[in-house]
mmCIF file of C-alpha atoms (C1' of nucleotides) in Angstrom:
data_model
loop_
_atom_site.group_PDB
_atom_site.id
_atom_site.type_symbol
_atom_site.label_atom_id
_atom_site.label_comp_id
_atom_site.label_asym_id
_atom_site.label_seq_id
_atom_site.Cartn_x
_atom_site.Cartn_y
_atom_site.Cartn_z
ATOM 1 C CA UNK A 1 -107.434 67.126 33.460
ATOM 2 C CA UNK A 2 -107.121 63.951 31.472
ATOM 3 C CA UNK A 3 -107.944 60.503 32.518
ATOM 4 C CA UNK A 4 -105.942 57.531 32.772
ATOM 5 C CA UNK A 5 -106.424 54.130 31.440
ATOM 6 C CA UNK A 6 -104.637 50.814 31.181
ATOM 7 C CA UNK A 7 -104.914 48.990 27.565
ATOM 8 C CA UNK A 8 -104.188 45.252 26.936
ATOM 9 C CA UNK A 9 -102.484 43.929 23.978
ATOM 10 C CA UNK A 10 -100.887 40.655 22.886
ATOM 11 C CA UNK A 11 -97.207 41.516 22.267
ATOM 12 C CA UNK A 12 -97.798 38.839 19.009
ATOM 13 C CA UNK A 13 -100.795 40.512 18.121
ATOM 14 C CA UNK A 14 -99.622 43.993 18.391
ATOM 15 C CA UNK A 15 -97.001 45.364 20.431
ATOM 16 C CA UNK A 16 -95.633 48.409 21.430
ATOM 17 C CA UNK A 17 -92.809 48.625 19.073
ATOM 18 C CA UNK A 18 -96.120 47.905 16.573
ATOM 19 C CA UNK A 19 -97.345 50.907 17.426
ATOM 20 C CA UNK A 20 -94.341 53.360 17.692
ATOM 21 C CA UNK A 21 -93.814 51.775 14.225
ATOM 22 C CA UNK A 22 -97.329 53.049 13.384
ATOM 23 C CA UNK A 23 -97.645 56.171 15.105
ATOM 24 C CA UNK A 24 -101.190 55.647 16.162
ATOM 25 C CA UNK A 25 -103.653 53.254 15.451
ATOM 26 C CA UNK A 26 -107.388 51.928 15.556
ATOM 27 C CA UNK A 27 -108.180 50.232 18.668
ATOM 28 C CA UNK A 28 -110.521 47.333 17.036
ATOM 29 C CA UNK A 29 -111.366 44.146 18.315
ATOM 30 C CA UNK A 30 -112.510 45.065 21.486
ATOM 31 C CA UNK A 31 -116.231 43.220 22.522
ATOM 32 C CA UNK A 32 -116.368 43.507 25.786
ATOM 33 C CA UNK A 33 -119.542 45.367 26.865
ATOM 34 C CA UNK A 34 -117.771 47.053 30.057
ATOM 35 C CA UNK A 35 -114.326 47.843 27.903
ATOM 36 C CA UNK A 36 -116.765 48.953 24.861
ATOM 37 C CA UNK A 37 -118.685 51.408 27.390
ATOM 38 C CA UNK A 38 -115.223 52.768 28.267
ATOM 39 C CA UNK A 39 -114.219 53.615 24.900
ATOM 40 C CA UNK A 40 -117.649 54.866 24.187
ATOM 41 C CA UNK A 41 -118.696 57.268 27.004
ATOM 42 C CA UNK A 42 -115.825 57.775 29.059
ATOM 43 C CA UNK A 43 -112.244 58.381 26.932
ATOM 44 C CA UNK A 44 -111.552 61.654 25.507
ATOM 45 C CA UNK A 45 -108.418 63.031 23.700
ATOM 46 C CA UNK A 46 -105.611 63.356 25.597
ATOM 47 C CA UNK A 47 -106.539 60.726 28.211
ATOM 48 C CA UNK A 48 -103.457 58.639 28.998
ATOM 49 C CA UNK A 49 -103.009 55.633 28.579
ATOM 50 C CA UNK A 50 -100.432 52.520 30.205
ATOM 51 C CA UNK A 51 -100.185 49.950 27.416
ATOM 52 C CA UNK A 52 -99.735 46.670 29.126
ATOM 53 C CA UNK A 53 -98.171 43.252 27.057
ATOM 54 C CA UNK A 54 -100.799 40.205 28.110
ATOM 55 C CA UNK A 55 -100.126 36.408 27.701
ATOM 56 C CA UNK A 56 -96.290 37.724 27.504
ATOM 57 C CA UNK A 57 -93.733 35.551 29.640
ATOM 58 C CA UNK A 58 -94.001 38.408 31.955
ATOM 59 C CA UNK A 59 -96.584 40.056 31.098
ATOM 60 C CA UNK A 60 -96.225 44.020 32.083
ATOM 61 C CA UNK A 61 -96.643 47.372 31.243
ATOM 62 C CA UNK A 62 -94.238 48.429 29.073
ATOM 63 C CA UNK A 63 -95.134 51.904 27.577
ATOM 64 C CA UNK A 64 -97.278 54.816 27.141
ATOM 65 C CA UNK A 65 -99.739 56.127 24.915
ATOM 66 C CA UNK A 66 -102.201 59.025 24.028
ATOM 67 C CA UNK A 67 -106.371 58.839 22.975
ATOM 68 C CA UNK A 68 -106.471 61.110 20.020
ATOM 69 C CA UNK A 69 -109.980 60.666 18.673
ATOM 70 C CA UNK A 70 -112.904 59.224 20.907
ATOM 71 C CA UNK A 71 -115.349 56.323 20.753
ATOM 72 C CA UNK A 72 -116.784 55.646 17.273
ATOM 73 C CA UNK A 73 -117.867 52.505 15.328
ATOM 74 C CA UNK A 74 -115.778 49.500 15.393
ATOM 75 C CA UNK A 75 -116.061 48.850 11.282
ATOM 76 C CA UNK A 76 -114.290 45.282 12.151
ATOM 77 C CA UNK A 77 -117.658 44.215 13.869
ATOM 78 C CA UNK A 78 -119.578 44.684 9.865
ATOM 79 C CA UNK A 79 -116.492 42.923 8.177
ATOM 80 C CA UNK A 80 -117.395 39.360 7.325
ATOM 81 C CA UNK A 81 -113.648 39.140 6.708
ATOM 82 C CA UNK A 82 -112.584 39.998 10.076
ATOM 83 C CA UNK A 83 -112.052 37.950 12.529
ATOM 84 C CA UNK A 84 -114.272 40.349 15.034
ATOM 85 C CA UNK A 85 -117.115 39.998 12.942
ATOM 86 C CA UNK A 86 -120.327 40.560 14.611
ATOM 87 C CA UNK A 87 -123.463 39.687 12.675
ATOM 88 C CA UNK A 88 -125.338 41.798 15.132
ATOM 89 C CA UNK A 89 -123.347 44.865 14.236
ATOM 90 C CA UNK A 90 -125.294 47.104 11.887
ATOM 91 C CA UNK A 91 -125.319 50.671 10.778
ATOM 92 C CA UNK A 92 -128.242 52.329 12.949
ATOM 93 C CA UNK A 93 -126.953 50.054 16.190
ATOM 94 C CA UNK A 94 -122.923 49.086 15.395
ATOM 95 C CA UNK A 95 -122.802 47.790 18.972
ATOM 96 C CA UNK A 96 -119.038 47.676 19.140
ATOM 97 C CA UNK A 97 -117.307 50.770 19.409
ATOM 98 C CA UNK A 98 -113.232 52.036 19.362
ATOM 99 C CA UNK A 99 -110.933 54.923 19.904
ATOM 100 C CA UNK A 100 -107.589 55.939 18.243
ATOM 101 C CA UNK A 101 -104.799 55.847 20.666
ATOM 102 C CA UNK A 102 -101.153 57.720 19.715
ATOM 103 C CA UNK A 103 -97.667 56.071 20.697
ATOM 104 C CA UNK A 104 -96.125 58.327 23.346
ATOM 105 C CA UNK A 105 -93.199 56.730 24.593
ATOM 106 C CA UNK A 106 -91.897 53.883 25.839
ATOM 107 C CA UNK A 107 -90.319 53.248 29.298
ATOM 108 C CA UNK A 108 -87.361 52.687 30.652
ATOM 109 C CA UNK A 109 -88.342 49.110 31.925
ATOM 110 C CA UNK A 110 -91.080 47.073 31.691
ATOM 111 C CA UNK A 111 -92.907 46.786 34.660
ATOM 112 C CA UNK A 112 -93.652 43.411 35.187
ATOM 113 C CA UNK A 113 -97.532 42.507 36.916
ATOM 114 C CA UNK A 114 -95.857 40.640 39.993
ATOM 115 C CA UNK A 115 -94.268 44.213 40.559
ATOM 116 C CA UNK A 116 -97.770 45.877 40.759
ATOM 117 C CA UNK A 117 -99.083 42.959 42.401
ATOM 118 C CA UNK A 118 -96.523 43.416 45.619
ATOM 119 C CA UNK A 119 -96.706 46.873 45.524
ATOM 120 C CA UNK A 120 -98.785 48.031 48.015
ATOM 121 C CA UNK A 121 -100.011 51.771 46.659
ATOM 122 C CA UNK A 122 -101.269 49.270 43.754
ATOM 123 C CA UNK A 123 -103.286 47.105 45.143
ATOM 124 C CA UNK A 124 -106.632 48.322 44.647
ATOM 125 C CA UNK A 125 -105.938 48.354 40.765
ATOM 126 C CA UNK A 126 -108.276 47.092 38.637
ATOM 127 C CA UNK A 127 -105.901 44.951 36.583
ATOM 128 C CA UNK A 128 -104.774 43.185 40.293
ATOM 129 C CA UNK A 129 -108.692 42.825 41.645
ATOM 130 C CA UNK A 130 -110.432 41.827 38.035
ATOM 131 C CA UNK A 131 -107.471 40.345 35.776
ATOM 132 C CA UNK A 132 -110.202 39.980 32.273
ATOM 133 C CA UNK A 133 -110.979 43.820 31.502
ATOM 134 C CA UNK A 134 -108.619 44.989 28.231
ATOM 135 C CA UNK A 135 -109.542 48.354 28.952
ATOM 136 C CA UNK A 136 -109.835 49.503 32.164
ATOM 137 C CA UNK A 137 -109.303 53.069 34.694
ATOM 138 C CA UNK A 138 -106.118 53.529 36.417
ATOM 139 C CA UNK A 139 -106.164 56.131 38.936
ATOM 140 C CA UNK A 140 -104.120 59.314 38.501
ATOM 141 C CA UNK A 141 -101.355 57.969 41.330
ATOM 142 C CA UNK A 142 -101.539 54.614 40.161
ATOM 143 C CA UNK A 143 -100.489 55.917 36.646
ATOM 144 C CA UNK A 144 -97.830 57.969 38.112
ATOM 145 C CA UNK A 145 -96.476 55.278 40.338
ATOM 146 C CA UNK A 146 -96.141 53.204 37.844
ATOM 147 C CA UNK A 147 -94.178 55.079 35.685
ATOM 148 C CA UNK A 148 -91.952 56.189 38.607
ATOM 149 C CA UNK A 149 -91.431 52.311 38.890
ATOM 150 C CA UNK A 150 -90.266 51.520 35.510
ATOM 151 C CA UNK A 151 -87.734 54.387 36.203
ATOM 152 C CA UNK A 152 -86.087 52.776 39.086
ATOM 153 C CA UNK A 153 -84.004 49.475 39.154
ATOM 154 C CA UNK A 154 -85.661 46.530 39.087
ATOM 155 C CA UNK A 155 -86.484 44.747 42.747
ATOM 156 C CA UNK A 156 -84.311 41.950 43.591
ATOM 157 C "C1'" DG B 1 -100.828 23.521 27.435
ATOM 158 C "C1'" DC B 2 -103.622 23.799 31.568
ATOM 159 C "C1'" DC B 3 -107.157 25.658 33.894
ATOM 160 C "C1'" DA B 4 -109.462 29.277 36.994
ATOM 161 C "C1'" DA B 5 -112.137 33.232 36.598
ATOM 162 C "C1'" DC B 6 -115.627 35.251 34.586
ATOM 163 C "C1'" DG B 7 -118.575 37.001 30.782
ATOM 164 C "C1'" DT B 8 -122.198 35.571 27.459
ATOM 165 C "C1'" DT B 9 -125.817 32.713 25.597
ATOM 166 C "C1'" DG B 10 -129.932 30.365 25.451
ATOM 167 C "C1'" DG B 11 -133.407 27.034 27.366
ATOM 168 C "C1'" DC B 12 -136.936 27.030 30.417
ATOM 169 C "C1'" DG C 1 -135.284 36.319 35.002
ATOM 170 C "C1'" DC C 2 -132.609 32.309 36.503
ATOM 171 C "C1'" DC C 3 -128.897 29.610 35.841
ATOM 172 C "C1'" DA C 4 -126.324 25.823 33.486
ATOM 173 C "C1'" DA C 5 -123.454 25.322 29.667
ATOM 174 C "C1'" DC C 6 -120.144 27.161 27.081
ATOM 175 C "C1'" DG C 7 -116.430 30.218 25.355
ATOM 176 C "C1'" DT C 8 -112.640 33.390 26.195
ATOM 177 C "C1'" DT C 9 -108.963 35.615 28.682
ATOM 178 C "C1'" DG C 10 -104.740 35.451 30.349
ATOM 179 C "C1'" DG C 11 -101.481 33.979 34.216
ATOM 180 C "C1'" DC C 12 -98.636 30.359 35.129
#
DNA sequence: GCCAACGTTGGC
DNA sequence: GCCAACGTTGGC
């Protein structure tokens, strides 16, 4: 039984055209400690995942995508290049950790975050009750519901 | 661009 | 270990 999850990404940063365009990709960056421990402990191949546009003009989920290799070390955190550099990073402790996530599709419509917010079988998600978290659990239904959303017209 | 929410840091 | 200051996220 896989697990669902709900990944943030700044369309200008990297969409989800980005990543059909890429196939997969690294998901680096992330230093959060509860998004890290996520991507750490919890995510395993074949999880799915709803990959949600933030600071977009609306923001939404717009597509779907696939964990193909679990947590491991976030190299961006021992890059004094990067911009996620973490001087606290190191080789024994690398304190930031990421997964690989696969494009799957993308849907229909975008499902805009005032949709989920007046939707009442979403309510208790965690992207409605505790807006920060890039990576966070979606429960089966809520996954499914959402995706039966972005298959029906849009609300008036 | 503003600013509320909230996570992190660091002084004590 | 508390908590004020500060920085970041992200909706609007």
């Amino acid at each position: 039984m896989p697990q669902y999850w709900l990944m943030k990404s700044e369309p200008y940063v990297y969409s989800i055209d980005d990543l059909e365009e890429d196939g997969q990709t690294h998901w680096d960056g992330v230093r959060n400690y509860q998004a890290r421990n996520f991507m750490r402990d919890d995510m395993e191949v074949g999880d799915q995942v709803l990959y949600y546009h933030s600071n977009a003009s609306p923001p939404g989920v717009v597509g779907v995508a696939e964990v193909v290799r679990e947590g491991y070390p976030d190299h961006t955190a021992r890059d004094p290049d990067s911009d996620y550099y973490d001087e606290k990073a190191t080789e024994e402790d690398p304190r930031w950790y990421m997964v690989d996530i696969e494009f799957v599709r993308k849907l229909p419509r975008m499902v805009p975050l005032q949709e989920i917010k007046d939707e009442e079988a979403l309510e208790d998600m965690v992207l409605v009750n505790r807006s920060r978290l890039s990576v966070q659990p979606v429960e089966e239904a809520e996954f499914e519901r959402i995706v039966a959303m972005a298959e029906e017209e849009a609300p008036e």
